[in-house]
PDB file of C-alpha atoms in Angstrom:
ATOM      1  CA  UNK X   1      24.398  31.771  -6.284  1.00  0.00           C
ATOM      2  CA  UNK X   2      24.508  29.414  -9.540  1.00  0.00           C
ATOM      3  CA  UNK X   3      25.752  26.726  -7.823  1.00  0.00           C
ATOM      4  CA  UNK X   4      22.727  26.766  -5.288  1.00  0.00           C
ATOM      5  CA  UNK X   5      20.192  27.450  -8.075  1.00  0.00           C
ATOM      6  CA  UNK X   6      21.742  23.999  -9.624  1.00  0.00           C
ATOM      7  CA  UNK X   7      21.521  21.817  -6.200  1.00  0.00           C
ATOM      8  CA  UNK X   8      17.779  22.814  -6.006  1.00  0.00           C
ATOM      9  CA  UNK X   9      17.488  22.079  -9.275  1.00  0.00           C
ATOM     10  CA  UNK X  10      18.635  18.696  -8.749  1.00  0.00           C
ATOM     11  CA  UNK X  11      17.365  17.968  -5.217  1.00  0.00           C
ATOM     12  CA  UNK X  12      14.047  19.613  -4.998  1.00  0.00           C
ATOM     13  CA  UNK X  13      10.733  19.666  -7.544  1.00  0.00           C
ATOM     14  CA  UNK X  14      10.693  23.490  -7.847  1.00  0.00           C
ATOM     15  CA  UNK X  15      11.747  24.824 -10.863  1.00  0.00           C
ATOM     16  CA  UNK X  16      14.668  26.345 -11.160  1.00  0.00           C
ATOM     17  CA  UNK X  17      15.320  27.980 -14.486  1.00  0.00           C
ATOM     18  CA  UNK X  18      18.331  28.753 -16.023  1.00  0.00           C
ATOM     19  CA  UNK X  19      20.498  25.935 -13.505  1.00  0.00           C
ATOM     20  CA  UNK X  20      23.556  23.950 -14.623  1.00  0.00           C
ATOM     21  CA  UNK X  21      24.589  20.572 -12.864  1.00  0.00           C
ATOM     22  CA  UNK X  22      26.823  21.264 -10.356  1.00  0.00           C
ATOM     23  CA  UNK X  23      27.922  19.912  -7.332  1.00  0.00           C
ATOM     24  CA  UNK X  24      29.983  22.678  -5.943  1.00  0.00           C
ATOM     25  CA  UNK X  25      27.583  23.748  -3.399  1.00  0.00           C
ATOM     26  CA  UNK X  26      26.588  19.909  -2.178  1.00  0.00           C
ATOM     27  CA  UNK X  27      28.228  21.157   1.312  1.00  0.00           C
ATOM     28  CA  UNK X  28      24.611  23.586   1.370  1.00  0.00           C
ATOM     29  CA  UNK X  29      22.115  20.276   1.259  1.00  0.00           C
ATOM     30  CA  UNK X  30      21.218  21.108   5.207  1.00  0.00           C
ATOM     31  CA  UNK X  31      21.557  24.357   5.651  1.00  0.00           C
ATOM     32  CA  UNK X  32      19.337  25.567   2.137  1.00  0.00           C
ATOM     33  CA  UNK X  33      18.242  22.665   0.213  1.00  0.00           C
ATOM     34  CA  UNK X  34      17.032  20.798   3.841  1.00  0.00           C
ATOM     35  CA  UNK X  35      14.814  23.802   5.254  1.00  0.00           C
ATOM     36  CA  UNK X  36      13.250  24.559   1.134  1.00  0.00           C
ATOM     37  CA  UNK X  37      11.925  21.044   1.149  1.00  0.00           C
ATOM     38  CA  UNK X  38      10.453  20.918   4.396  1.00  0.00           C
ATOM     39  CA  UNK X  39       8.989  24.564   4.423  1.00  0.00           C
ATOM     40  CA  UNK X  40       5.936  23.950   2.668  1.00  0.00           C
ATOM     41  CA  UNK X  41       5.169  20.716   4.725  1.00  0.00           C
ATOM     42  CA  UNK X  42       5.955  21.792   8.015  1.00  0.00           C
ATOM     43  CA  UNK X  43       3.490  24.461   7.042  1.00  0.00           C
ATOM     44  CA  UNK X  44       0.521  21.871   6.649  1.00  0.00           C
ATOM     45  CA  UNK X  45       1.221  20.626   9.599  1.00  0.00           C
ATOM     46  CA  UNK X  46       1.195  23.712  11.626  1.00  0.00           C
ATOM     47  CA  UNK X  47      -2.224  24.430  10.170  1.00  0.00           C
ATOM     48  CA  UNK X  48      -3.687  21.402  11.447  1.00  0.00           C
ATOM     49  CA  UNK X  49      -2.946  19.037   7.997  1.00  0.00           C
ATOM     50  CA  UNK X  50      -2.589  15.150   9.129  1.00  0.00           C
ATOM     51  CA  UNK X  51       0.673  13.751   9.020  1.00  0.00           C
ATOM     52  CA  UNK X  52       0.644  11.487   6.514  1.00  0.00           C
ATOM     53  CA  UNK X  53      -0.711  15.017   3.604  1.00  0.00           C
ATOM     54  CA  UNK X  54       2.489  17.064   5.248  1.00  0.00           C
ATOM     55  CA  UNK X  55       4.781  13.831   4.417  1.00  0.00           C
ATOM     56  CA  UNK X  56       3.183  13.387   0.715  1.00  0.00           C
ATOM     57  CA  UNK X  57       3.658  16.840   0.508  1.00  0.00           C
ATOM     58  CA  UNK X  58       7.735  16.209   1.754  1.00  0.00           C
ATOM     59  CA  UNK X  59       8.167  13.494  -0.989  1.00  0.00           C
ATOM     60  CA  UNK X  60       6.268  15.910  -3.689  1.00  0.00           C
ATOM     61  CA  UNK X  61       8.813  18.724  -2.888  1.00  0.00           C
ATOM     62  CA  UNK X  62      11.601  15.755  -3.494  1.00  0.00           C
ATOM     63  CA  UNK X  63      10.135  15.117  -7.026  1.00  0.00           C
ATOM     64  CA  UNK X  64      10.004  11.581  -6.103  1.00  0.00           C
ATOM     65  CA  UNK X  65      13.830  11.414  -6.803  1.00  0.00           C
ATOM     66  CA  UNK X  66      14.583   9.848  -3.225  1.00  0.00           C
ATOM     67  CA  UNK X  67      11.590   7.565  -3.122  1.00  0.00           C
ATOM     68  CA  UNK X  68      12.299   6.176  -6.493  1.00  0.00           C
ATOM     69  CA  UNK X  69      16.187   5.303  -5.408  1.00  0.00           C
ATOM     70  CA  UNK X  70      14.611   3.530  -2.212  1.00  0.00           C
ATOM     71  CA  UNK X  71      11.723   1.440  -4.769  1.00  0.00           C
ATOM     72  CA  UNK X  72      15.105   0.445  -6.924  1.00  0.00           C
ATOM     73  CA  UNK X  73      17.534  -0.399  -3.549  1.00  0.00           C
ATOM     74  CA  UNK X  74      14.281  -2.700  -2.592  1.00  0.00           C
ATOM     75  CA  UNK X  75      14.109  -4.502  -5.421  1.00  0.00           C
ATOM     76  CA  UNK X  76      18.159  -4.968  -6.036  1.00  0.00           C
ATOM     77  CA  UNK X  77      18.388  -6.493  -2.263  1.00  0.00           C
ATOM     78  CA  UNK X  78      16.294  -9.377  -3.391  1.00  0.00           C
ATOM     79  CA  UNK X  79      18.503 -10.174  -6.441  1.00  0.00           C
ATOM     80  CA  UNK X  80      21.502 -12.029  -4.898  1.00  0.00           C
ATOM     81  CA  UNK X  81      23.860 -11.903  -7.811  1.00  0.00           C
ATOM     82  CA  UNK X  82      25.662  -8.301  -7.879  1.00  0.00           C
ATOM     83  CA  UNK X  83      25.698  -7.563 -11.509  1.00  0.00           C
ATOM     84  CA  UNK X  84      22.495  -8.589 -11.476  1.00  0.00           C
ATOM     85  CA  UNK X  85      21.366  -6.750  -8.701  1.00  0.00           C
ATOM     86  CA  UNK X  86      23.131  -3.650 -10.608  1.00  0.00           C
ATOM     87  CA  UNK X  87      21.086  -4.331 -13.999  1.00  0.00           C
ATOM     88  CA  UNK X  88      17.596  -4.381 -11.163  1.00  0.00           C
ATOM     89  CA  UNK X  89      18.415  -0.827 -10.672  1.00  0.00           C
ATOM     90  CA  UNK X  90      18.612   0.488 -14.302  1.00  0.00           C
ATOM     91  CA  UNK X  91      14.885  -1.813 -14.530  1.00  0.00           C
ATOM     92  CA  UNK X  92      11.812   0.745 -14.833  1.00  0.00           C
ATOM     93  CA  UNK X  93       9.922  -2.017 -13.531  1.00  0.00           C
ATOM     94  CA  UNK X  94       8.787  -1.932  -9.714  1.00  0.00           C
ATOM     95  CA  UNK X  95       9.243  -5.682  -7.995  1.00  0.00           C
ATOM     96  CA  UNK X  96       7.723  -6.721  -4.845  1.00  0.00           C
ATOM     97  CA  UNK X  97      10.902  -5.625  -2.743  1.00  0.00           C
ATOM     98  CA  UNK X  98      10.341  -1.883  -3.950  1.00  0.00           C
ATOM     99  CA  UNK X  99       7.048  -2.011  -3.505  1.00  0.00           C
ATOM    100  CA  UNK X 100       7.040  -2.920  -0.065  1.00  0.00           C
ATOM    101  CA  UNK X 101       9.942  -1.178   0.494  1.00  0.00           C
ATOM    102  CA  UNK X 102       8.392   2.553  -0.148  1.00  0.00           C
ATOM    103  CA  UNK X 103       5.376   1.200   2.053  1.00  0.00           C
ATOM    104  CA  UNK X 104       7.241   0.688   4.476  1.00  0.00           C
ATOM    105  CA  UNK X 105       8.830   3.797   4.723  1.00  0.00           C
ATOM    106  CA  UNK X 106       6.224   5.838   3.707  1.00  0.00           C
ATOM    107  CA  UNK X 107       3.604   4.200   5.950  1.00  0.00           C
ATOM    108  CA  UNK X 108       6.112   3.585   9.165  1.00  0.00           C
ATOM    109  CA  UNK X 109       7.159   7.259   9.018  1.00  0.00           C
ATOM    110  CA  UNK X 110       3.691   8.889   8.424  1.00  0.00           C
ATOM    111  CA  UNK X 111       2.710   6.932  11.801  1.00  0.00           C
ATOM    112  CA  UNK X 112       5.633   8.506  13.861  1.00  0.00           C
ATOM    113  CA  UNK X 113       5.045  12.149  12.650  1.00  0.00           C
ATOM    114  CA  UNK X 114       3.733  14.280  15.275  1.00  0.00           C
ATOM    115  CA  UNK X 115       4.961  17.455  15.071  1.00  0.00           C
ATOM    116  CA  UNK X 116       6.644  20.466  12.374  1.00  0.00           C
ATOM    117  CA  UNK X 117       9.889  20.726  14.363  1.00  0.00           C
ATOM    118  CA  UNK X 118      10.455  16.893  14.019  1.00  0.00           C
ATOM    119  CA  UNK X 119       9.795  16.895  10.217  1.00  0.00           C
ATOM    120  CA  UNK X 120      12.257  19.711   9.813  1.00  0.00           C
ATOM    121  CA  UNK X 121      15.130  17.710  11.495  1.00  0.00           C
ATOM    122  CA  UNK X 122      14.763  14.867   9.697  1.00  0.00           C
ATOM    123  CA  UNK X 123      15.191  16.480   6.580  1.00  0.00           C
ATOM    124  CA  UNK X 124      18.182  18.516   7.988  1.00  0.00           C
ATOM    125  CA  UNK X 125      19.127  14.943   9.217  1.00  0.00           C
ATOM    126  CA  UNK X 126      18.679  13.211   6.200  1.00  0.00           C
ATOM    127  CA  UNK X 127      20.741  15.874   4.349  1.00  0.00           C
ATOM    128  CA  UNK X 128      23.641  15.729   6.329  1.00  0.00           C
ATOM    129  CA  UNK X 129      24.025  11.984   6.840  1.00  0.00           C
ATOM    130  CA  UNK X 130      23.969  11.897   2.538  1.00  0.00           C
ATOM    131  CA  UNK X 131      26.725  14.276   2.278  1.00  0.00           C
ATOM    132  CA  UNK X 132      28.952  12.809   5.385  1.00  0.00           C
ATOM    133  CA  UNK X 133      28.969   9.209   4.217  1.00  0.00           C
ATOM    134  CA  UNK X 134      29.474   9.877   0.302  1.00  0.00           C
ATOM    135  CA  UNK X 135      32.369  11.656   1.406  1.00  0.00           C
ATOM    136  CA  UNK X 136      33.262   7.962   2.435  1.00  0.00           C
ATOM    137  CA  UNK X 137      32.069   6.386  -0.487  1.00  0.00           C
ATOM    138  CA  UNK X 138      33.113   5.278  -3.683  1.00  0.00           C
ATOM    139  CA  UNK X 139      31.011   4.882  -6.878  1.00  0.00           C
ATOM    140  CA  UNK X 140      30.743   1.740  -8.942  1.00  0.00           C
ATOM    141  CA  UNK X 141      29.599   3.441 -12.082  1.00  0.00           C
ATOM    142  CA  UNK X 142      29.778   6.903 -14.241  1.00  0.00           C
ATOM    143  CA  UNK X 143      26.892   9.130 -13.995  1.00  0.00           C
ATOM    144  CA  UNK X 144      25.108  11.712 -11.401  1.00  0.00           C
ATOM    145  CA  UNK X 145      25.787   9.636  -8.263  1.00  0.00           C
ATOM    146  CA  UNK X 146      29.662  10.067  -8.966  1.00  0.00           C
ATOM    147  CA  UNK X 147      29.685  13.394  -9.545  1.00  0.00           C
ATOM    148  CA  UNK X 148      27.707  13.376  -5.982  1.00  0.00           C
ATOM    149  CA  UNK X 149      30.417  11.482  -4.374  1.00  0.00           C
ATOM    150  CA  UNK X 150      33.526  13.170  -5.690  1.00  0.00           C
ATOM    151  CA  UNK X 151      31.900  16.667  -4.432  1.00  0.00           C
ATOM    152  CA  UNK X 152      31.354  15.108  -1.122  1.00  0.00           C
ATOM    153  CA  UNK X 153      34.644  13.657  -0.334  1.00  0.00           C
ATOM    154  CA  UNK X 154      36.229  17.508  -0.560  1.00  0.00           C
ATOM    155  CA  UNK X 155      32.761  18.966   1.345  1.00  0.00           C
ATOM    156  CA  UNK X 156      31.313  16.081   3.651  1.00  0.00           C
ATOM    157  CA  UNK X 157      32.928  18.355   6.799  1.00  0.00           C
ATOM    158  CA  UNK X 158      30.023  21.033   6.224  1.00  0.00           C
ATOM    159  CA  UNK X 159      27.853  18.271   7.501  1.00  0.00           C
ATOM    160  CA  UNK X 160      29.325  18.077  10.885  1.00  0.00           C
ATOM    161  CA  UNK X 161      27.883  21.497  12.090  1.00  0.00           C
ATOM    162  CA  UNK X 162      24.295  20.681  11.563  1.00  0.00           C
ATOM    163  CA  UNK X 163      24.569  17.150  13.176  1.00  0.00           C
ATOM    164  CA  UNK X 164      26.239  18.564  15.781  1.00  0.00           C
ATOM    165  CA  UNK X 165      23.478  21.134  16.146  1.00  0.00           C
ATOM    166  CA  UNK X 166      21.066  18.116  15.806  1.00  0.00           C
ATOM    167  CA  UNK X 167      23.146  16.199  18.413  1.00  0.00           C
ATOM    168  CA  UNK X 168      22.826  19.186  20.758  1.00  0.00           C
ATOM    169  CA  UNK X 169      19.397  18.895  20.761  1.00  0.00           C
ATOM    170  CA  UNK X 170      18.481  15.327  20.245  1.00  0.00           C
ATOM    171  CA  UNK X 171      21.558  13.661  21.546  1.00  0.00           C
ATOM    172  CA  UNK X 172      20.012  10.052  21.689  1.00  0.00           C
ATOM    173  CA  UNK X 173      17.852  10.720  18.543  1.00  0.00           C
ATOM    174  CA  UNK X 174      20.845  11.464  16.562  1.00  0.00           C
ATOM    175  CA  UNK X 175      23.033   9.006  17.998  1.00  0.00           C
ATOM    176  CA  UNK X 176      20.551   6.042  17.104  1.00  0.00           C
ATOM    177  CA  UNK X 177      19.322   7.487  13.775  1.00  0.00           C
ATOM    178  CA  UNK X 178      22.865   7.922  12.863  1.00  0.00           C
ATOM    179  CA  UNK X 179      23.695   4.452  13.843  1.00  0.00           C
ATOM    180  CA  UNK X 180      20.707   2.549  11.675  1.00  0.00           C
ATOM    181  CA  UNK X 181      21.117   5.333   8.838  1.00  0.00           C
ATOM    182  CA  UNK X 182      24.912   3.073   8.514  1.00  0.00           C
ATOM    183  CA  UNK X 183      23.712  -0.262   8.913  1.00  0.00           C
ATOM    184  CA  UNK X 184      20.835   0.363   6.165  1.00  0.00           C
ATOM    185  CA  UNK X 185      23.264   2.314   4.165  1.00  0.00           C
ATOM    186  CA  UNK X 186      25.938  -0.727   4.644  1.00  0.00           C
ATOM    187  CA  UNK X 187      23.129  -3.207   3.642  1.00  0.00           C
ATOM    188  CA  UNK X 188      22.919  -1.313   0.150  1.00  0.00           C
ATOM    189  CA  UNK X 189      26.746  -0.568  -0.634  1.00  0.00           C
ATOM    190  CA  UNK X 190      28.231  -4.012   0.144  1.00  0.00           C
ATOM    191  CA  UNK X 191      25.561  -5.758  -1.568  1.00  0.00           C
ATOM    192  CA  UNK X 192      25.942  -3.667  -4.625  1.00  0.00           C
ATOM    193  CA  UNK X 193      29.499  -2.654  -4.390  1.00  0.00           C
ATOM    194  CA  UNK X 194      29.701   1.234  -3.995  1.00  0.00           C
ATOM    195  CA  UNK X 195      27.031   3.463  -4.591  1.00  0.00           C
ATOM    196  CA  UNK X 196      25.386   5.547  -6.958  1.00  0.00           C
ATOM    197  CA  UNK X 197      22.309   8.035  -7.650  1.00  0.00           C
ATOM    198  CA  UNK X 198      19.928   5.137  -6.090  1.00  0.00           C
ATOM    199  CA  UNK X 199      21.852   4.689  -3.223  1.00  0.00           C
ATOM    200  CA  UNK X 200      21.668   8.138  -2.368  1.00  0.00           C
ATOM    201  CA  UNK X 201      18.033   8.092  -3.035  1.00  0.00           C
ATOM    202  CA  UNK X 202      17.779   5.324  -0.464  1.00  0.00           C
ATOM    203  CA  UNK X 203      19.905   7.070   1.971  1.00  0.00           C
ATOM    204  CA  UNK X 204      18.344  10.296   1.913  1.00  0.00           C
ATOM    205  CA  UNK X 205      15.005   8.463   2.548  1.00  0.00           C
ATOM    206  CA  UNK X 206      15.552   5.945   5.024  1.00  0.00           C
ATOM    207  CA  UNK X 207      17.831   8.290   7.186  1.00  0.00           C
ATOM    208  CA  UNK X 208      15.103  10.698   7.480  1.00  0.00           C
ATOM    209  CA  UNK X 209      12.584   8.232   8.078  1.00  0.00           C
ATOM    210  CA  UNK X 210      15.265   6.890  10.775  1.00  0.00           C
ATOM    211  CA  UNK X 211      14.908  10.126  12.853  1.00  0.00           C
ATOM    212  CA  UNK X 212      11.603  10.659  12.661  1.00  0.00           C
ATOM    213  CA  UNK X 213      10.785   7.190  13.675  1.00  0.00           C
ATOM    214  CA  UNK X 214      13.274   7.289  16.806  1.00  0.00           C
ATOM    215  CA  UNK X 215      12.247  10.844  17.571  1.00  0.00           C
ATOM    216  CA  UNK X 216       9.141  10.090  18.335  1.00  0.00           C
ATOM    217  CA  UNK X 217      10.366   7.766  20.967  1.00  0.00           C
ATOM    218  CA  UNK X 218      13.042   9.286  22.579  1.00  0.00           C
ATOM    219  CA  UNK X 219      11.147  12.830  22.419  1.00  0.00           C
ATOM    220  CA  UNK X 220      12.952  16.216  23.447  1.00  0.00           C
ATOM    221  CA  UNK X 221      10.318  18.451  24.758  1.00  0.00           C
ATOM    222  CA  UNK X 222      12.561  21.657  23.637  1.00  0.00           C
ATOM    223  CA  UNK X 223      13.102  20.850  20.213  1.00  0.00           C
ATOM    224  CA  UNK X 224      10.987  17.327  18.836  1.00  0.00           C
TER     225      UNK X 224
END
C-alpha cells in the first residue's frame, strides 16, 4: 500500500501525505495510477463538459509533470548539439519548439476527443507504453528518470496485460498508436542519448495523445 501511495504521489497532483519515492509499484501505472487520473475527467465529459475542459482537467490531475517533459523534449530537438541539447532540458526557459510543441498536443488531441471511454484508454495507453519501453531504456544521467528506468526493466511485463486488453478491443488503434508512440519516442532518445524524467514526460504525453488521435479514426463502436 506505501508503494502505491508513493507512485501517486509522484504521477498524479493529488496529495498524498505521508509517501516516500519509490518505484516498486511502477508495474501499477495502468491498472491504478491510469484510471485515478482519468476519473475525474471522464466524469466532465459524461456530464456534457467540452472536450478540450475534460483534457485540461487530464493534464491538471498530471500536475503538469508530463506536459512540462514534452515543452523541454520540444525545445532540446531544435538544439542539434547533444550536450547542448541536454543543458536545453535543465533550462526553465520555454523556446519556440516547446511552445509549439504543447500546442500541438494539447490542441490536436482536444480536437479528436469525443467520448469518456476513449479518454480512459489513452491514459491506460499512455501508462503502459511508459513502463514497456523504459524497461528497454537506458538513462544518460542520475536522478528520478533512472530510478524510473531501473524499476521498469524488472516490471515492464505488467504492461503487456493491459495492452493486450487494449489490443483486444482496439486492435488497429493500438497497433498504430503503438507504432508512432516508438518513432516519437526514438526521435527523443537518439537525439539525446537515453532518457530521463523529460523523456518520460514526453512519452507519457504524446503516446496518449497518439491513441486518442488514431482512435478517433479507426473508431470501435464497442469500446471507443
Amino acid at each position: 500500500m506505501r508503494c502505491l501511495k508513493s507512485l501517486l504521489a509522484f504521477f498524479t497532483a493529488f496529495p498524498i501525505g505521508g509517501a516516500e519515492l519509490s518505484f516498486k509499484c511502477v508495474w501499477a501505472l495502468p491498472y491504478v495510477a491510469a484510471p485515478i487520473i482519468a476519473a475525474i475527467p471522464t466524469t466532465l465529459l459524461y456530464l456534457g463538459a467540452s472536450p478540450a475542459i475534460a483534457y485540461i482537467a487530464l493534464l491538471a490531475a498530471t500536475g503538469l509533470h508530463y506536459l512540462d517533459g514534452l515543452a523541454d523534449v520540444g525545445d532540446a530537438l531544435l538544439v542539434r548539439d547533444r550536450e547542448a541539447a541536454r543543458r536545453v532540458l535543465e533550462d526553465p526557459r520555454r523556446g519556440t519548439g516547446g511552445i509549439f510543441a504543447v500546442t500541438a498536443v494539447v490542441v490536436t488531441t482536444a480536437a479528436h476527443l469525443h467520448s469518456p471511454l476513449q479518454l480512459l484508454l489513452g491514459e491506460v495507453f499512455s501508462k503502459s507504453t511508459a513502463l514497456l519501453f523504459a524497461g528497454f531504456s537506458k538513462s544518460f544521467k542520475p536522478g528520478l528518470g533512472e530510478a524510473f528506468t531501473e524499476a521498469a526493466k524488472r516490471q515492464w511485463l505488467a504492461a503487456l496485460p493491459a495492452l493486450a486488453v487494449l489490443a483486444y478491443f482496439a486492435p488497429v488503434t493500438t497497433a498504430v498508436s503503438l507504432a508512432t508512440s516508438a518513432l516519437l519516442y526514438q526521435l527523443a532518445y537518439r537525439h539525446l542519448g537515453g532518457a530521463n524524467g523529460d523523456v518520460y514526460g514526453y512519452l507519457l504525453e504524446v503516446s496518449r495523445s497518439a491513441f486518442i488521435i488514431w482512435s478517433a479514426y479507426v473508431p470501435v463502436p464497442t469500446a471507443v
